[in-house]
């Protein structure tokens, strides 16, 4: 089974800090996604990438950027964290079962003070 | 047009009962309807999915019922168990982009 690893499970940052969230997959999947999960709002797509150095904005890209320098690694960057970015961040990959069948990491819970 | 509306937001069911979660959509171009299950501290995981050419799909105790004319689909969990306590998300897809419901927190009382 494919494994999606989010190395930082819990982070506490201060307003204005730069935050890096990293996601690593152990297979050769092309499509990777960053979602934000908030109670009552479901999952909202921030960015996705369909290949190395390729990225597309999702529904809520404002305040975020991404980096994909290697196929297995997809990073989410908060250039200047704000309190309204306190959330659970989920990385996912689309596997061989179909581009809309996602495997998620365990999530990174970010608190911005 | 792009929304998927999920209800209820939370649900408490007695062990052995039937849990029912409903979703409604507007976009008739959606062609794939998955349900994901999320346990605390974990990411969501695909539970079961259906395409609009069938009205029902069953996998063990989990069944999706699909009503194309009403633009609704629902998840039924038969003989609900405490281990089914989780958050459930419905979603709908067109051209591989998933649109998610808001989630339902299901608690099964022993």
PDB file of N, CA, C and O in Angstrom, chain A residues 22-83:
ATOM      1  N   UNK A  22       5.550  19.548   5.185  1.00  0.00           N
ATOM      2  CA  UNK A  22       6.120  18.651   4.181  1.00  0.00           C
ATOM      3  C   UNK A  22       5.315  17.365   4.061  1.00  0.00           C
ATOM      4  O   UNK A  22       4.801  16.837   5.046  1.00  0.00           O
ATOM      5  N   UNK A  23       5.236  16.889   2.846  1.00  0.00           N
ATOM      6  CA  UNK A  23       4.513  15.656   2.550  1.00  0.00           C
ATOM      7  C   UNK A  23       5.385  14.800   1.643  1.00  0.00           C
ATOM      8  O   UNK A  23       5.888  15.289   0.622  1.00  0.00           O
ATOM      9  N   UNK A  24       5.543  13.531   2.011  1.00  0.00           N
ATOM     10  CA  UNK A  24       6.369  12.626   1.224  1.00  0.00           C
ATOM     11  C   UNK A  24       5.581  11.363   0.924  1.00  0.00           C
ATOM     12  O   UNK A  24       4.945  10.794   1.804  1.00  0.00           O
ATOM     13  N   UNK A  25       5.637  10.912  -0.332  1.00  0.00           N
ATOM     14  CA  UNK A  25       5.006   9.644  -0.718  1.00  0.00           C
ATOM     15  C   UNK A  25       6.103   8.639  -1.042  1.00  0.00           C
ATOM     16  O   UNK A  25       7.203   9.007  -1.424  1.00  0.00           O
ATOM     17  N   UNK A  26       5.769   7.363  -0.880  1.00  0.00           N
ATOM     18  CA  UNK A  26       6.793   6.338  -1.105  1.00  0.00           C
ATOM     19  C   UNK A  26       6.611   5.607  -2.436  1.00  0.00           C
ATOM     20  O   UNK A  26       7.246   4.594  -2.678  1.00  0.00           O
ATOM     21  N   UNK A  27       5.732   6.142  -3.285  1.00  0.00           N
ATOM     22  CA  UNK A  27       5.540   5.562  -4.620  1.00  0.00           C
ATOM     23  C   UNK A  27       5.832   6.648  -5.655  1.00  0.00           C
ATOM     24  O   UNK A  27       6.304   7.708  -5.333  1.00  0.00           O
ATOM     25  N   UNK A  28       5.511   6.367  -6.879  1.00  0.00           N
ATOM     26  CA  UNK A  28       5.865   7.264  -7.979  1.00  0.00           C
ATOM     27  C   UNK A  28       4.631   7.989  -8.523  1.00  0.00           C
ATOM     28  O   UNK A  28       4.521   8.239  -9.721  1.00  0.00           O
ATOM     29  N   UNK A  29       3.722   8.363  -7.627  1.00  0.00           N
ATOM     30  CA  UNK A  29       2.474   8.968  -8.085  1.00  0.00           C
ATOM     31  C   UNK A  29       2.680  10.410  -8.493  1.00  0.00           C
ATOM     32  O   UNK A  29       3.424  11.158  -7.859  1.00  0.00           O
ATOM     33  N   UNK A  30       1.990  10.802  -9.539  1.00  0.00           N
ATOM     34  CA  UNK A  30       2.193  12.140 -10.079  1.00  0.00           C
ATOM     35  C   UNK A  30       1.369  13.201  -9.357  1.00  0.00           C
ATOM     36  O   UNK A  30       1.838  14.306  -9.111  1.00  0.00           O
ATOM     37  N   UNK A  31       0.122  12.874  -9.048  1.00  0.00           N
ATOM     38  CA  UNK A  31      -0.793  13.883  -8.511  1.00  0.00           C
ATOM     39  C   UNK A  31      -0.742  13.938  -6.994  1.00  0.00           C
ATOM     40  O   UNK A  31      -0.994  12.945  -6.320  1.00  0.00           O
ATOM     41  N   UNK A  32      -0.429  15.126  -6.473  1.00  0.00           N
ATOM     42  CA  UNK A  32      -0.407  15.343  -5.032  1.00  0.00           C
ATOM     43  C   UNK A  32      -1.218  16.581  -4.697  1.00  0.00           C
ATOM     44  O   UNK A  32      -1.281  17.526  -5.509  1.00  0.00           O
ATOM     45  N   UNK A  33      -1.812  16.578  -3.503  1.00  0.00           N
ATOM     46  CA  UNK A  33      -2.778  17.606  -3.126  1.00  0.00           C
ATOM     47  C   UNK A  33      -2.523  18.094  -1.699  1.00  0.00           C
ATOM     48  O   UNK A  33      -2.081  17.317  -0.845  1.00  0.00           O
ATOM     49  N   UNK A  34      -2.815  19.353  -1.462  1.00  0.00           N
ATOM     50  CA  UNK A  34      -2.894  19.880  -0.100  1.00  0.00           C
ATOM     51  C   UNK A  34      -4.309  20.381   0.153  1.00  0.00           C
ATOM     52  O   UNK A  34      -4.838  21.195  -0.619  1.00  0.00           O
ATOM     53  N   UNK A  35      -4.906  19.856   1.245  1.00  0.00           N
ATOM     54  CA  UNK A  35      -6.231  20.269   1.678  1.00  0.00           C
ATOM     55  C   UNK A  35      -6.136  20.900   3.059  1.00  0.00           C
ATOM     56  O   UNK A  35      -5.244  20.593   3.857  1.00  0.00           O
ATOM     57  N   UNK A  36      -7.135  21.700   3.341  1.00  0.00           N
ATOM     58  CA  UNK A  36      -7.322  22.237   4.680  1.00  0.00           C
ATOM     59  C   UNK A  36      -8.658  21.708   5.189  1.00  0.00           C
ATOM     60  O   UNK A  36      -9.653  21.700   4.452  1.00  0.00           O
ATOM     61  N   UNK A  37      -8.661  21.227   6.458  1.00  0.00           N
ATOM     62  CA  UNK A  37      -9.880  20.679   7.045  1.00  0.00           C
ATOM     63  C   UNK A  37     -10.275  21.493   8.257  1.00  0.00           C
ATOM     64  O   UNK A  37      -9.510  21.624   9.210  1.00  0.00           O
ATOM     65  N   UNK A  38     -11.473  22.054   8.240  1.00  0.00           N
ATOM     66  CA  UNK A  38     -12.020  22.812   9.353  1.00  0.00           C
ATOM     67  C   UNK A  38     -13.406  22.276   9.676  1.00  0.00           C
ATOM     68  O   UNK A  38     -14.162  21.921   8.771  1.00  0.00           O
ATOM     69  N   UNK A  39     -13.760  22.228  10.958  1.00  0.00           N
ATOM     70  CA  UNK A  39     -15.074  21.686  11.348  1.00  0.00           C
ATOM     71  C   UNK A  39     -16.213  22.414  10.637  1.00  0.00           C
ATOM     72  O   UNK A  39     -16.253  23.639  10.586  1.00  0.00           O
ATOM     73  N   UNK A  40     -17.139  21.630  10.095  1.00  0.00           N
ATOM     74  CA  UNK A  40     -18.304  22.210   9.430  1.00  0.00           C
ATOM     75  C   UNK A  40     -18.048  22.704   8.028  1.00  0.00           C
ATOM     76  O   UNK A  40     -18.992  23.097   7.336  1.00  0.00           O
ATOM     77  N   UNK A  41     -16.792  22.687   7.587  1.00  0.00           N
ATOM     78  CA  UNK A  41     -16.461  23.160   6.234  1.00  0.00           C
ATOM     79  C   UNK A  41     -15.923  22.059   5.341  1.00  0.00           C
ATOM     80  O   UNK A  41     -15.652  22.291   4.164  1.00  0.00           O
ATOM     81  N   UNK A  42     -15.755  20.873   5.892  1.00  0.00           N
ATOM     82  CA  UNK A  42     -15.250  19.774   5.086  1.00  0.00           C
ATOM     83  C   UNK A  42     -13.786  19.976   4.710  1.00  0.00           C
ATOM     84  O   UNK A  42     -13.013  20.582   5.441  1.00  0.00           O
ATOM     85  N   UNK A  43     -13.433  19.465   3.539  1.00  0.00           N
ATOM     86  CA  UNK A  43     -12.065  19.586   3.045  1.00  0.00           C
ATOM     87  C   UNK A  43     -12.057  20.595   1.897  1.00  0.00           C
ATOM     88  O   UNK A  43     -12.859  20.501   0.967  1.00  0.00           O
ATOM     89  N   UNK A  44     -11.144  21.522   1.991  1.00  0.00           N
ATOM     90  CA  UNK A  44     -11.034  22.546   0.940  1.00  0.00           C
ATOM     91  C   UNK A  44      -9.642  22.452   0.310  1.00  0.00           C
ATOM     92  O   UNK A  44      -8.636  22.426   1.018  1.00  0.00           O
ATOM     93  N   UNK A  45      -9.627  22.422  -1.005  1.00  0.00           N
ATOM     94  CA  UNK A  45      -8.379  22.232  -1.741  1.00  0.00           C
ATOM     95  C   UNK A  45      -7.595  23.541  -1.804  1.00  0.00           C
ATOM     96  O   UNK A  45      -8.100  24.565  -2.248  1.00  0.00           O
ATOM     97  N   UNK A  46      -6.323  23.460  -1.379  1.00  0.00           N
ATOM     98  CA  UNK A  46      -5.463  24.649  -1.393  1.00  0.00           C
ATOM     99  C   UNK A  46      -4.676  24.704  -2.703  1.00  0.00           C
ATOM    100  O   UNK A  46      -4.741  25.679  -3.457  1.00  0.00           O
ATOM    101  N   UNK A  47      -3.921  23.665  -2.965  1.00  0.00           N
ATOM    102  CA  UNK A  47      -3.118  23.536  -4.185  1.00  0.00           C
ATOM    103  C   UNK A  47      -3.019  22.064  -4.551  1.00  0.00           C
ATOM    104  O   UNK A  47      -3.147  21.196  -3.700  1.00  0.00           O
ATOM    105  N   UNK A  48      -2.770  21.809  -5.823  1.00  0.00           N
ATOM    106  CA  UNK A  48      -2.388  20.473  -6.222  1.00  0.00           C
ATOM    107  C   UNK A  48      -1.272  20.534  -7.256  1.00  0.00           C
ATOM    108  O   UNK A  48      -1.016  21.577  -7.876  1.00  0.00           O
ATOM    109  N   UNK A  49      -0.618  19.395  -7.428  1.00  0.00           N
ATOM    110  CA  UNK A  49       0.501  19.309  -8.356  1.00  0.00           C
ATOM    111  C   UNK A  49       0.367  18.021  -9.149  1.00  0.00           C
ATOM    112  O   UNK A  49       0.105  16.968  -8.580  1.00  0.00           O
ATOM    113  N   UNK A  50       0.540  18.097 -10.449  1.00  0.00           N
ATOM    114  CA  UNK A  50       0.424  16.915 -11.293  1.00  0.00           C
ATOM    115  C   UNK A  50       1.774  16.454 -11.834  1.00  0.00           C
ATOM    116  O   UNK A  50       1.845  15.502 -12.612  1.00  0.00           O
ATOM    117  N   UNK A  51       2.843  17.129 -11.439  1.00  0.00           N
ATOM    118  CA  UNK A  51       4.174  16.685 -11.828  1.00  0.00           C
ATOM    119  C   UNK A  51       5.201  17.574 -11.135  1.00  0.00           C
ATOM    120  O   UNK A  51       4.843  18.611 -10.558  1.00  0.00           O
ATOM    121  N   UNK A  52       6.441  17.195 -11.226  1.00  0.00           N
ATOM    122  CA  UNK A  52       7.523  17.991 -10.643  1.00  0.00           C
ATOM    123  C   UNK A  52       7.485  19.404 -11.212  1.00  0.00           C
ATOM    124  O   UNK A  52       7.322  19.591 -12.413  1.00  0.00           O
ATOM    125  N   UNK A  53       7.594  20.361 -10.334  1.00  0.00           N
ATOM    126  CA  UNK A  53       7.614  21.780 -10.657  1.00  0.00           C
ATOM    127  C   UNK A  53       6.294  22.295 -11.244  1.00  0.00           C
ATOM    128  O   UNK A  53       6.206  23.451 -11.648  1.00  0.00           O
ATOM    129  N   UNK A  54       5.266  21.461 -11.301  1.00  0.00           N
ATOM    130  CA  UNK A  54       3.972  21.883 -11.808  1.00  0.00           C
ATOM    131  C   UNK A  54       3.007  22.037 -10.643  1.00  0.00           C
ATOM    132  O   UNK A  54       2.988  21.193  -9.732  1.00  0.00           O
ATOM    133  N   UNK A  55       2.225  23.102 -10.655  1.00  0.00           N
ATOM    134  CA  UNK A  55       1.274  23.327  -9.572  1.00  0.00           C
ATOM    135  C   UNK A  55       0.053  24.052 -10.120  1.00  0.00           C
ATOM    136  O   UNK A  55       0.138  24.782 -11.097  1.00  0.00           O
ATOM    137  N   UNK A  56      -1.063  23.811  -9.443  1.00  0.00           N
ATOM    138  CA  UNK A  56      -2.306  24.482  -9.811  1.00  0.00           C
ATOM    139  C   UNK A  56      -2.996  24.958  -8.546  1.00  0.00           C
ATOM    140  O   UNK A  56      -2.986  24.245  -7.534  1.00  0.00           O
ATOM    141  N   UNK A  57      -3.599  26.133  -8.599  1.00  0.00           N
ATOM    142  CA  UNK A  57      -4.342  26.636  -7.456  1.00  0.00           C
ATOM    143  C   UNK A  57      -5.640  25.846  -7.277  1.00  0.00           C
ATOM    144  O   UNK A  57      -6.277  25.450  -8.258  1.00  0.00           O
ATOM    145  N   UNK A  58      -5.982  25.645  -6.019  1.00  0.00           N
ATOM    146  CA  UNK A  58      -7.258  25.051  -5.703  1.00  0.00           C
ATOM    147  C   UNK A  58      -8.280  26.119  -5.390  1.00  0.00           C
ATOM    148  O   UNK A  58      -8.256  27.211  -5.960  1.00  0.00           O
ATOM    149  N   UNK A  59      -9.141  25.817  -4.433  1.00  0.00           N
ATOM    150  CA  UNK A  59     -10.230  26.742  -4.099  1.00  0.00           C
ATOM    151  C   UNK A  59      -9.808  27.869  -3.163  1.00  0.00           C
ATOM    152  O   UNK A  59     -10.400  28.942  -3.192  1.00  0.00           O
ATOM    153  N   UNK A  60      -8.794  27.624  -2.309  1.00  0.00           N
ATOM    154  CA  UNK A  60      -8.410  28.626  -1.312  1.00  0.00           C
ATOM    155  C   UNK A  60      -6.891  28.814  -1.280  1.00  0.00           C
ATOM    156  O   UNK A  60      -6.235  28.602  -0.266  1.00  0.00           O
ATOM    157  N   UNK A  61      -6.261  29.265  -2.360  1.00  0.00           N
ATOM    158  CA  UNK A  61      -4.796  29.367  -2.389  1.00  0.00           C
ATOM    159  C   UNK A  61      -4.216  30.595  -1.699  1.00  0.00           C
ATOM    160  O   UNK A  61      -3.004  30.644  -1.454  1.00  0.00           O
ATOM    161  N   UNK A  62      -5.059  31.556  -1.363  1.00  0.00           N
ATOM    162  CA  UNK A  62      -4.552  32.822  -0.816  1.00  0.00           C
ATOM    163  C   UNK A  62      -3.840  32.582   0.504  1.00  0.00           C
ATOM    164  O   UNK A  62      -4.365  31.943   1.416  1.00  0.00           O
ATOM    165  N   UNK A  63      -2.631  33.118   0.609  1.00  0.00           N
ATOM    166  CA  UNK A  63      -1.832  32.997   1.819  1.00  0.00           C
ATOM    167  C   UNK A  63      -0.955  31.761   1.849  1.00  0.00           C
ATOM    168  O   UNK A  63      -0.223  31.550   2.818  1.00  0.00           O
ATOM    169  N   UNK A  64      -1.018  30.973   0.772  1.00  0.00           N
ATOM    170  CA  UNK A  64      -0.239  29.732   0.700  1.00  0.00           C
ATOM    171  C   UNK A  64       0.569  29.693  -0.598  1.00  0.00           C
ATOM    172  O   UNK A  64       0.182  30.297  -1.594  1.00  0.00           O
ATOM    173  N   UNK A  65       1.658  28.958  -0.564  1.00  0.00           N
ATOM    174  CA  UNK A  65       2.362  28.595  -1.785  1.00  0.00           C
ATOM    175  C   UNK A  65       2.819  27.149  -1.632  1.00  0.00           C
ATOM    176  O   UNK A  65       2.711  26.565  -0.549  1.00  0.00           O
ATOM    177  N   UNK A  66       3.279  26.549  -2.724  1.00  0.00           N
ATOM    178  CA  UNK A  66       3.717  25.162  -2.686  1.00  0.00           C
ATOM    179  C   UNK A  66       5.021  25.012  -3.450  1.00  0.00           C
ATOM    180  O   UNK A  66       5.405  25.866  -4.248  1.00  0.00           O
ATOM    181  N   UNK A  67       5.662  23.898  -3.192  1.00  0.00           N
ATOM    182  CA  UNK A  67       6.911  23.583  -3.875  1.00  0.00           C
ATOM    183  C   UNK A  67       6.948  22.101  -4.138  1.00  0.00           C
ATOM    184  O   UNK A  67       6.664  21.289  -3.253  1.00  0.00           O
ATOM    185  N   UNK A  68       7.323  21.732  -5.365  1.00  0.00           N
ATOM    186  CA  UNK A  68       7.506  20.316  -5.701  1.00  0.00           C
ATOM    187  C   UNK A  68       8.748  20.202  -6.577  1.00  0.00           C
ATOM    188  O   UNK A  68       8.684  20.258  -7.791  1.00  0.00           O
ATOM    189  N   UNK A  69       9.874  20.038  -5.912  1.00  0.00           N
ATOM    190  CA  UNK A  69      11.159  19.902  -6.586  1.00  0.00           C
ATOM    191  C   UNK A  69      11.486  18.466  -6.942  1.00  0.00           C
ATOM    192  O   UNK A  69      12.222  18.193  -7.897  1.00  0.00           O
ATOM    193  N   UNK A  70      10.933  17.527  -6.173  1.00  0.00           N
ATOM    194  CA  UNK A  70      11.097  16.098  -6.454  1.00  0.00           C
ATOM    195  C   UNK A  70       9.716  15.449  -6.458  1.00  0.00           C
ATOM    196  O   UNK A  70       8.793  15.903  -5.784  1.00  0.00           O
ATOM    197  N   UNK A  71       9.591  14.386  -7.217  1.00  0.00           N
ATOM    198  CA  UNK A  71       8.286  13.779  -7.417  1.00  0.00           C
ATOM    199  C   UNK A  71       7.664  13.305  -6.105  1.00  0.00           C
ATOM    200  O   UNK A  71       6.455  13.379  -5.906  1.00  0.00           O
ATOM    201  N   UNK A  72       8.495  12.828  -5.183  1.00  0.00           N
ATOM    202  CA  UNK A  72       7.955  12.231  -3.976  1.00  0.00           C
ATOM    203  C   UNK A  72       7.613  13.251  -2.893  1.00  0.00           C
ATOM    204  O   UNK A  72       7.032  12.893  -1.886  1.00  0.00           O
ATOM    205  N   UNK A  73       7.962  14.510  -3.085  1.00  0.00           N
ATOM    206  CA  UNK A  73       7.859  15.486  -2.013  1.00  0.00           C
ATOM    207  C   UNK A  73       7.057  16.713  -2.456  1.00  0.00           C
ATOM    208  O   UNK A  73       7.343  17.321  -3.481  1.00  0.00           O
ATOM    209  N   UNK A  74       6.055  17.070  -1.650  1.00  0.00           N
ATOM    210  CA  UNK A  74       5.197  18.217  -1.976  1.00  0.00           C
ATOM    211  C   UNK A  74       5.060  19.035  -0.707  1.00  0.00           C
ATOM    212  O   UNK A  74       4.544  18.557   0.300  1.00  0.00           O
ATOM    213  N   UNK A  75       5.546  20.274  -0.749  1.00  0.00           N
ATOM    214  CA  UNK A  75       5.582  21.111   0.442  1.00  0.00           C
ATOM    215  C   UNK A  75       4.561  22.231   0.349  1.00  0.00           C
ATOM    216  O   UNK A  75       4.372  22.832  -0.724  1.00  0.00           O
ATOM    217  N   UNK A  76       3.936  22.510   1.471  1.00  0.00           N
ATOM    218  CA  UNK A  76       3.018  23.646   1.596  1.00  0.00           C
ATOM    219  C   UNK A  76       3.717  24.712   2.435  1.00  0.00           C
ATOM    220  O   UNK A  76       4.271  24.410   3.480  1.00  0.00           O
ATOM    221  N   UNK A  77       3.677  25.947   1.949  1.00  0.00           N
ATOM    222  CA  UNK A  77       4.391  27.040   2.597  1.00  0.00           C
ATOM    223  C   UNK A  77       3.420  28.147   2.965  1.00  0.00           C
ATOM    224  O   UNK A  77       2.618  28.581   2.112  1.00  0.00           O
ATOM    225  N   UNK A  78       3.483  28.557   4.225  1.00  0.00           N
ATOM    226  CA  UNK A  78       2.749  29.737   4.670  1.00  0.00           C
ATOM    227  C   UNK A  78       3.794  30.828   4.849  1.00  0.00           C
ATOM    228  O   UNK A  78       4.616  30.769   5.761  1.00  0.00           O
ATOM    229  N   UNK A  79       3.807  31.799   3.950  1.00  0.00           N
ATOM    230  CA  UNK A  79       4.865  32.805   3.946  1.00  0.00           C
ATOM    231  C   UNK A  79       4.849  33.644   5.212  1.00  0.00           C
ATOM    232  O   UNK A  79       5.886  33.986   5.759  1.00  0.00           O
ATOM    233  N   UNK A  80       3.673  33.979   5.696  1.00  0.00           N
ATOM    234  CA  UNK A  80       3.518  34.791   6.910  1.00  0.00           C
ATOM    235  C   UNK A  80       2.247  34.317   7.603  1.00  0.00           C
ATOM    236  O   UNK A  80       1.145  34.752   7.263  1.00  0.00           O
ATOM    237  N   UNK A  81       2.435  33.388   8.557  1.00  0.00           N
ATOM    238  CA  UNK A  81       1.273  32.732   9.157  1.00  0.00           C
ATOM    239  C   UNK A  81       0.365  33.731   9.866  1.00  0.00           C
ATOM    240  O   UNK A  81       0.831  34.691  10.504  1.00  0.00           O
ATOM    241  N   UNK A  82      -0.922  33.483   9.753  1.00  0.00           N
ATOM    242  CA  UNK A  82      -1.916  34.299  10.456  1.00  0.00           C
ATOM    243  C   UNK A  82      -2.823  33.385  11.267  1.00  0.00           C
ATOM    244  O   UNK A  82      -2.907  32.175  11.014  1.00  0.00           O
ATOM    245  N   UNK A  83      -3.494  33.974  12.256  1.00  0.00           N
ATOM    246  CA  UNK A  83      -4.317  33.151  13.154  1.00  0.00           C
ATOM    247  C   UNK A  83      -5.434  32.418  12.401  1.00  0.00           C
ATOM    248  O   UNK A  83      -5.827  31.318  12.799  1.00  0.00           O
TER     249      UNK A  83
END
